[in-house]
């Protein structure tokens, strides 16, 4: 078996063919070719890879992925993280590759799962003596029952019982006008 480059190794290869989805690069020292997908050709958007590279052109690439499928080795290459003039690695710690990998992951929907919180603080309230909350969060009143509700007030009958209830309340402005008239 041929000696393939190590993952994240940079080398200069020759463009073997250009397709609508990317370019195949000949790897020096072996018969194997790797694909530079059009998303890995440039930092800006590439619609047509033939506008970026031509067959026979030499380019600097970084090996960013190896995949063995059905006994065949598929190599993924990147041009955008290598300086095309000098071959210098523009992403030595592979940070941008990790970010792209995270962006590609599908979001898992957890909205159907209910979250239940059953945690109880391992404390005792100094105010009421109960476990699980602090005195500043305590709702009990001194000497009263713990967490009691305020009793509801009785509702008055809906219908009016006297004539005075039928008349609307007097306004204060009327009193001021009477005083002005007297003066």
PDB file of C-alpha atoms in Angstrom:
ATOM      1  CA  UNK A   1       0.000   0.000   0.000  1.00  0.00           C
ATOM      2  CA  UNK A   2       1.166   3.499  -0.812  1.00  0.00           C
ATOM      3  CA  UNK A   3       2.422   5.910   1.794  1.00  0.00           C
ATOM      4  CA  UNK A   4      -0.298   8.553   2.305  1.00  0.00           C
ATOM      5  CA  UNK A   5       0.390  11.882   3.992  1.00  0.00           C
ATOM      6  CA  UNK A   6      -0.536  12.319   7.637  1.00  0.00           C
ATOM      7  CA  UNK A   7      -3.672  14.198   8.660  1.00  0.00           C
ATOM      8  CA  UNK A   8      -3.136  18.008   8.772  1.00  0.00           C
ATOM      9  CA  UNK A   9       0.035  17.687   6.676  1.00  0.00           C
ATOM     10  CA  UNK A  10       0.670  20.393   4.063  1.00  0.00           C
ATOM     11  CA  UNK A  11       2.044  19.568   0.608  1.00  0.00           C
ATOM     12  CA  UNK A  12       2.078  20.912  -2.932  1.00  0.00           C
ATOM     13  CA  UNK A  13      -0.033  18.969  -5.391  1.00  0.00           C
ATOM     14  CA  UNK A  14      -1.067  19.188  -9.021  1.00  0.00           C
ATOM     15  CA  UNK A  15      -4.659  19.706 -10.163  1.00  0.00           C
ATOM     16  CA  UNK A  16      -5.729  16.497 -11.961  1.00  0.00           C
ATOM     17  CA  UNK A  17      -9.307  17.478 -12.840  1.00  0.00           C
ATOM     18  CA  UNK A  18     -11.871  20.165 -12.098  1.00  0.00           C
ATOM     19  CA  UNK A  19     -15.521  19.316 -11.473  1.00  0.00           C
ATOM     20  CA  UNK A  20     -18.542  21.504 -10.622  1.00  0.00           C
ATOM     21  CA  UNK A  21     -18.212  20.545  -6.926  1.00  0.00           C
ATOM     22  CA  UNK A  22     -14.416  20.939  -6.560  1.00  0.00           C
ATOM     23  CA  UNK A  23     -11.000  19.904  -7.834  1.00  0.00           C
ATOM     24  CA  UNK A  24      -9.071  16.629  -7.590  1.00  0.00           C
ATOM     25  CA  UNK A  25      -5.427  17.057  -6.602  1.00  0.00           C
ATOM     26  CA  UNK A  26      -2.644  14.527  -7.310  1.00  0.00           C
ATOM     27  CA  UNK A  27      -0.744  13.730  -4.130  1.00  0.00           C
ATOM     28  CA  UNK A  28       3.030  13.660  -4.693  1.00  0.00           C
ATOM     29  CA  UNK A  29       4.682  10.260  -4.228  1.00  0.00           C
ATOM     30  CA  UNK A  30       1.544   8.177  -4.727  1.00  0.00           C
ATOM     31  CA  UNK A  31      -1.221   7.470  -7.226  1.00  0.00           C
ATOM     32  CA  UNK A  32      -3.938   8.652  -4.810  1.00  0.00           C
ATOM     33  CA  UNK A  33      -5.897  11.853  -5.446  1.00  0.00           C
ATOM     34  CA  UNK A  34      -7.708  14.057  -2.931  1.00  0.00           C
ATOM     35  CA  UNK A  35     -10.684  16.343  -3.354  1.00  0.00           C
ATOM     36  CA  UNK A  36     -10.663  20.035  -2.584  1.00  0.00           C
ATOM     37  CA  UNK A  37     -14.371  20.814  -2.267  1.00  0.00           C
ATOM     38  CA  UNK A  38     -15.378  24.232  -3.586  1.00  0.00           C
ATOM     39  CA  UNK A  39     -16.160  25.314   0.001  1.00  0.00           C
ATOM     40  CA  UNK A  40     -12.473  24.662   0.870  1.00  0.00           C
ATOM     41  CA  UNK A  41     -10.964  26.554  -2.085  1.00  0.00           C
ATOM     42  CA  UNK A  42     -11.275  30.097  -0.807  1.00  0.00           C
ATOM     43  CA  UNK A  43     -12.436  32.063   2.214  1.00  0.00           C
ATOM     44  CA  UNK A  44     -15.040  33.691  -0.038  1.00  0.00           C
ATOM     45  CA  UNK A  45     -17.864  31.856  -1.812  1.00  0.00           C
ATOM     46  CA  UNK A  46     -16.867  29.843  -4.909  1.00  0.00           C
ATOM     47  CA  UNK A  47     -19.607  29.067  -7.432  1.00  0.00           C
ATOM     48  CA  UNK A  48     -17.421  27.690 -10.213  1.00  0.00           C
ATOM     49  CA  UNK A  49     -14.147  25.939  -9.207  1.00  0.00           C
ATOM     50  CA  UNK A  50     -12.745  26.279 -12.750  1.00  0.00           C
ATOM     51  CA  UNK A  51     -12.492  30.042 -12.122  1.00  0.00           C
ATOM     52  CA  UNK A  52     -10.065  29.339  -9.233  1.00  0.00           C
ATOM     53  CA  UNK A  53      -7.843  26.508 -10.549  1.00  0.00           C
ATOM     54  CA  UNK A  54      -6.905  24.950 -13.913  1.00  0.00           C
ATOM     55  CA  UNK A  55      -5.807  21.406 -14.749  1.00  0.00           C
ATOM     56  CA  UNK A  56      -2.031  21.045 -14.352  1.00  0.00           C
ATOM     57  CA  UNK A  57      -1.712  23.983 -11.954  1.00  0.00           C
ATOM     58  CA  UNK A  58       0.279  23.413  -8.747  1.00  0.00           C
ATOM     59  CA  UNK A  59      -1.450  24.373  -5.470  1.00  0.00           C
ATOM     60  CA  UNK A  60      -0.672  24.112  -1.772  1.00  0.00           C
ATOM     61  CA  UNK A  61      -3.162  21.954   0.151  1.00  0.00           C
ATOM     62  CA  UNK A  62      -3.655  20.657   3.668  1.00  0.00           C
ATOM     63  CA  UNK A  63      -5.020  17.168   4.323  1.00  0.00           C
ATOM     64  CA  UNK A  64      -8.067  17.719   6.557  1.00  0.00           C
ATOM     65  CA  UNK A  65      -9.784  14.342   6.409  1.00  0.00           C
ATOM     66  CA  UNK A  66      -9.315  10.648   5.649  1.00  0.00           C
ATOM     67  CA  UNK A  67     -12.254   8.325   5.132  1.00  0.00           C
ATOM     68  CA  UNK A  68     -12.165   4.628   4.259  1.00  0.00           C
ATOM     69  CA  UNK A  69     -15.352   3.517   2.536  1.00  0.00           C
ATOM     70  CA  UNK A  70     -15.803   0.153   0.786  1.00  0.00           C
ATOM     71  CA  UNK A  71     -12.028  -0.405   0.819  1.00  0.00           C
ATOM     72  CA  UNK A  72     -11.353   2.935  -0.882  1.00  0.00           C
ATOM     73  CA  UNK A  73      -9.568   5.798   0.825  1.00  0.00           C
ATOM     74  CA  UNK A  74     -11.141   9.216   0.298  1.00  0.00           C
ATOM     75  CA  UNK A  75      -8.988  12.225   1.137  1.00  0.00           C
ATOM     76  CA  UNK A  76     -10.358  15.693   1.868  1.00  0.00           C
ATOM     77  CA  UNK A  77      -8.071  18.632   1.174  1.00  0.00           C
ATOM     78  CA  UNK A  78      -8.237  22.357   1.835  1.00  0.00           C
ATOM     79  CA  UNK A  79      -6.635  25.268  -0.013  1.00  0.00           C
ATOM     80  CA  UNK A  80      -8.134  28.129   1.987  1.00  0.00           C
ATOM     81  CA  UNK A  81      -6.146  27.456   5.176  1.00  0.00           C
ATOM     82  CA  UNK A  82      -2.801  27.379   3.333  1.00  0.00           C
ATOM     83  CA  UNK A  83      -0.992  30.413   1.905  1.00  0.00           C
ATOM     84  CA  UNK A  84      -0.850  29.665  -1.825  1.00  0.00           C
ATOM     85  CA  UNK A  85       2.340  31.691  -2.306  1.00  0.00           C
ATOM     86  CA  UNK A  86       4.507  30.190   0.451  1.00  0.00           C
ATOM     87  CA  UNK A  87       2.702  27.032   1.609  1.00  0.00           C
ATOM     88  CA  UNK A  88       2.495  28.390   5.171  1.00  0.00           C
ATOM     89  CA  UNK A  89      -0.272  26.995   7.392  1.00  0.00           C
ATOM     90  CA  UNK A  90      -2.849  29.737   8.091  1.00  0.00           C
ATOM     91  CA  UNK A  91      -4.643  27.573  10.678  1.00  0.00           C
ATOM     92  CA  UNK A  92      -1.876  25.805  12.637  1.00  0.00           C
ATOM     93  CA  UNK A  93      -4.143  24.834  15.548  1.00  0.00           C
ATOM     94  CA  UNK A  94      -7.016  23.715  13.259  1.00  0.00           C
ATOM     95  CA  UNK A  95      -9.451  26.100  14.947  1.00  0.00           C
ATOM     96  CA  UNK A  96     -11.340  27.059  11.794  1.00  0.00           C
ATOM     97  CA  UNK A  97     -11.713  23.372  10.875  1.00  0.00           C
ATOM     98  CA  UNK A  98     -13.262  22.644  14.272  1.00  0.00           C
ATOM     99  CA  UNK A  99     -15.642  25.598  13.884  1.00  0.00           C
ATOM    100  CA  UNK A 100     -16.756  24.402  10.441  1.00  0.00           C
ATOM    101  CA  UNK A 101     -17.294  20.907  11.810  1.00  0.00           C
ATOM    102  CA  UNK A 102     -19.536  22.272  14.587  1.00  0.00           C
ATOM    103  CA  UNK A 103     -21.532  24.315  12.077  1.00  0.00           C
ATOM    104  CA  UNK A 104     -22.189  21.199   9.990  1.00  0.00           C
ATOM    105  CA  UNK A 105     -23.615  19.241  12.913  1.00  0.00           C
ATOM    106  CA  UNK A 106     -27.356  19.020  12.976  1.00  0.00           C
ATOM    107  CA  UNK A 107     -29.225  20.576  15.866  1.00  0.00           C
ATOM    108  CA  UNK A 108     -30.971  18.002  17.993  1.00  0.00           C
ATOM    109  CA  UNK A 109     -34.473  19.020  19.041  1.00  0.00           C
ATOM    110  CA  UNK A 110     -35.025  18.516  22.762  1.00  0.00           C
ATOM    111  CA  UNK A 111     -38.246  20.561  23.025  1.00  0.00           C
ATOM    112  CA  UNK A 112     -40.419  17.464  23.435  1.00  0.00           C
ATOM    113  CA  UNK A 113     -38.514  16.365  26.519  1.00  0.00           C
ATOM    114  CA  UNK A 114     -39.683  17.891  29.791  1.00  0.00           C
ATOM    115  CA  UNK A 115     -37.165  19.145  32.272  1.00  0.00           C
ATOM    116  CA  UNK A 116     -37.931  18.432  35.898  1.00  0.00           C
ATOM    117  CA  UNK A 117     -36.010  20.108  38.638  1.00  0.00           C
ATOM    118  CA  UNK A 118     -35.993  18.127  41.832  1.00  0.00           C
ATOM    119  CA  UNK A 119     -33.026  19.677  43.545  1.00  0.00           C
ATOM    120  CA  UNK A 120     -33.437  20.748  47.160  1.00  0.00           C
ATOM    121  CA  UNK A 121     -30.927  22.963  48.874  1.00  0.00           C
ATOM    122  CA  UNK A 122     -29.124  21.251  51.709  1.00  0.00           C
ATOM    123  CA  UNK A 123     -29.919  24.140  54.079  1.00  0.00           C
ATOM    124  CA  UNK A 124     -32.337  24.933  56.875  1.00  0.00           C
ATOM    125  CA  UNK A 125     -34.326  28.145  57.126  1.00  0.00           C
ATOM    126  CA  UNK A 126     -33.565  30.117  60.312  1.00  0.00           C
ATOM    127  CA  UNK A 127     -37.026  31.683  60.159  1.00  0.00           C
ATOM    128  CA  UNK A 128     -39.330  28.652  59.939  1.00  0.00           C
ATOM    129  CA  UNK A 129     -36.950  25.708  60.427  1.00  0.00           C
ATOM    130  CA  UNK A 130     -37.849  23.978  57.140  1.00  0.00           C
ATOM    131  CA  UNK A 131     -35.277  22.335  54.896  1.00  0.00           C
ATOM    132  CA  UNK A 132     -34.566  23.548  51.364  1.00  0.00           C
ATOM    133  CA  UNK A 133     -34.619  27.348  51.409  1.00  0.00           C
ATOM    134  CA  UNK A 134     -32.996  30.365  53.019  1.00  0.00           C
ATOM    135  CA  UNK A 135     -34.580  32.779  55.493  1.00  0.00           C
ATOM    136  CA  UNK A 136     -34.605  35.557  52.879  1.00  0.00           C
ATOM    137  CA  UNK A 137     -36.729  33.307  50.625  1.00  0.00           C
ATOM    138  CA  UNK A 138     -39.100  32.213  53.389  1.00  0.00           C
ATOM    139  CA  UNK A 139     -42.812  33.003  53.001  1.00  0.00           C
ATOM    140  CA  UNK A 140     -43.956  31.937  56.439  1.00  0.00           C
ATOM    141  CA  UNK A 141     -44.873  34.501  59.068  1.00  0.00           C
ATOM    142  CA  UNK A 142     -43.533  34.247  62.606  1.00  0.00           C
ATOM    143  CA  UNK A 143     -45.887  32.168  64.716  1.00  0.00           C
ATOM    144  CA  UNK A 144     -48.109  31.323  61.733  1.00  0.00           C
ATOM    145  CA  UNK A 145     -48.442  28.223  59.651  1.00  0.00           C
ATOM    146  CA  UNK A 146     -45.878  27.602  56.957  1.00  0.00           C
ATOM    147  CA  UNK A 147     -46.703  28.930  53.499  1.00  0.00           C
ATOM    148  CA  UNK A 148     -50.335  29.744  54.300  1.00  0.00           C
ATOM    149  CA  UNK A 149     -52.490  31.511  51.746  1.00  0.00           C
ATOM    150  CA  UNK A 150     -54.192  34.833  52.441  1.00  0.00           C
ATOM    151  CA  UNK A 151     -57.920  34.227  53.119  1.00  0.00           C
ATOM    152  CA  UNK A 152     -60.266  35.626  50.476  1.00  0.00           C
ATOM    153  CA  UNK A 153     -62.631  38.473  51.400  1.00  0.00           C
ATOM    154  CA  UNK A 154     -66.388  37.948  51.292  1.00  0.00           C
ATOM    155  CA  UNK A 155     -68.103  39.228  48.165  1.00  0.00           C
ATOM    156  CA  UNK A 156     -70.944  41.797  48.631  1.00  0.00           C
ATOM    157  CA  UNK A 157     -74.314  41.123  46.967  1.00  0.00           C
ATOM    158  CA  UNK A 158     -74.473  42.185  43.316  1.00  0.00           C
ATOM    159  CA  UNK A 159     -77.773  44.163  43.399  1.00  0.00           C
ATOM    160  CA  UNK A 160     -78.110  47.659  44.986  1.00  0.00           C
ATOM    161  CA  UNK A 161     -80.001  47.664  48.274  1.00  0.00           C
ATOM    162  CA  UNK A 162     -80.799  51.385  48.760  1.00  0.00           C
ATOM    163  CA  UNK A 163     -81.535  54.488  46.691  1.00  0.00           C
ATOM    164  CA  UNK A 164     -78.190  56.032  47.554  1.00  0.00           C
ATOM    165  CA  UNK A 165     -76.435  53.075  45.910  1.00  0.00           C
ATOM    166  CA  UNK A 166     -78.245  53.843  42.602  1.00  0.00           C
ATOM    167  CA  UNK A 167     -76.995  57.446  42.415  1.00  0.00           C
ATOM    168  CA  UNK A 168     -73.507  58.047  41.046  1.00  0.00           C
ATOM    169  CA  UNK A 169     -70.991  59.526  43.485  1.00  0.00           C
ATOM    170  CA  UNK A 170     -70.697  63.329  43.543  1.00  0.00           C
ATOM    171  CA  UNK A 171     -67.668  64.920  41.972  1.00  0.00           C
ATOM    172  CA  UNK A 172     -65.354  67.245  43.845  1.00  0.00           C
ATOM    173  CA  UNK A 173     -65.401  69.799  40.999  1.00  0.00           C
ATOM    174  CA  UNK A 174     -69.036  70.585  41.738  1.00  0.00           C
ATOM    175  CA  UNK A 175     -68.092  71.654  45.267  1.00  0.00           C
ATOM    176  CA  UNK A 176     -65.441  74.044  43.952  1.00  0.00           C
ATOM    177  CA  UNK A 177     -67.897  75.639  41.536  1.00  0.00           C
ATOM    178  CA  UNK A 178     -70.393  76.245  44.367  1.00  0.00           C
ATOM    179  CA  UNK A 179     -67.719  78.003  46.410  1.00  0.00           C
ATOM    180  CA  UNK A 180     -66.808  80.225  43.454  1.00  0.00           C
ATOM    181  CA  UNK A 181     -70.474  81.213  42.944  1.00  0.00           C
ATOM    182  CA  UNK A 182     -70.891  82.165  46.639  1.00  0.00           C
ATOM    183  CA  UNK A 183     -67.943  84.569  46.472  1.00  0.00           C
TER     184      UNK A 183
END
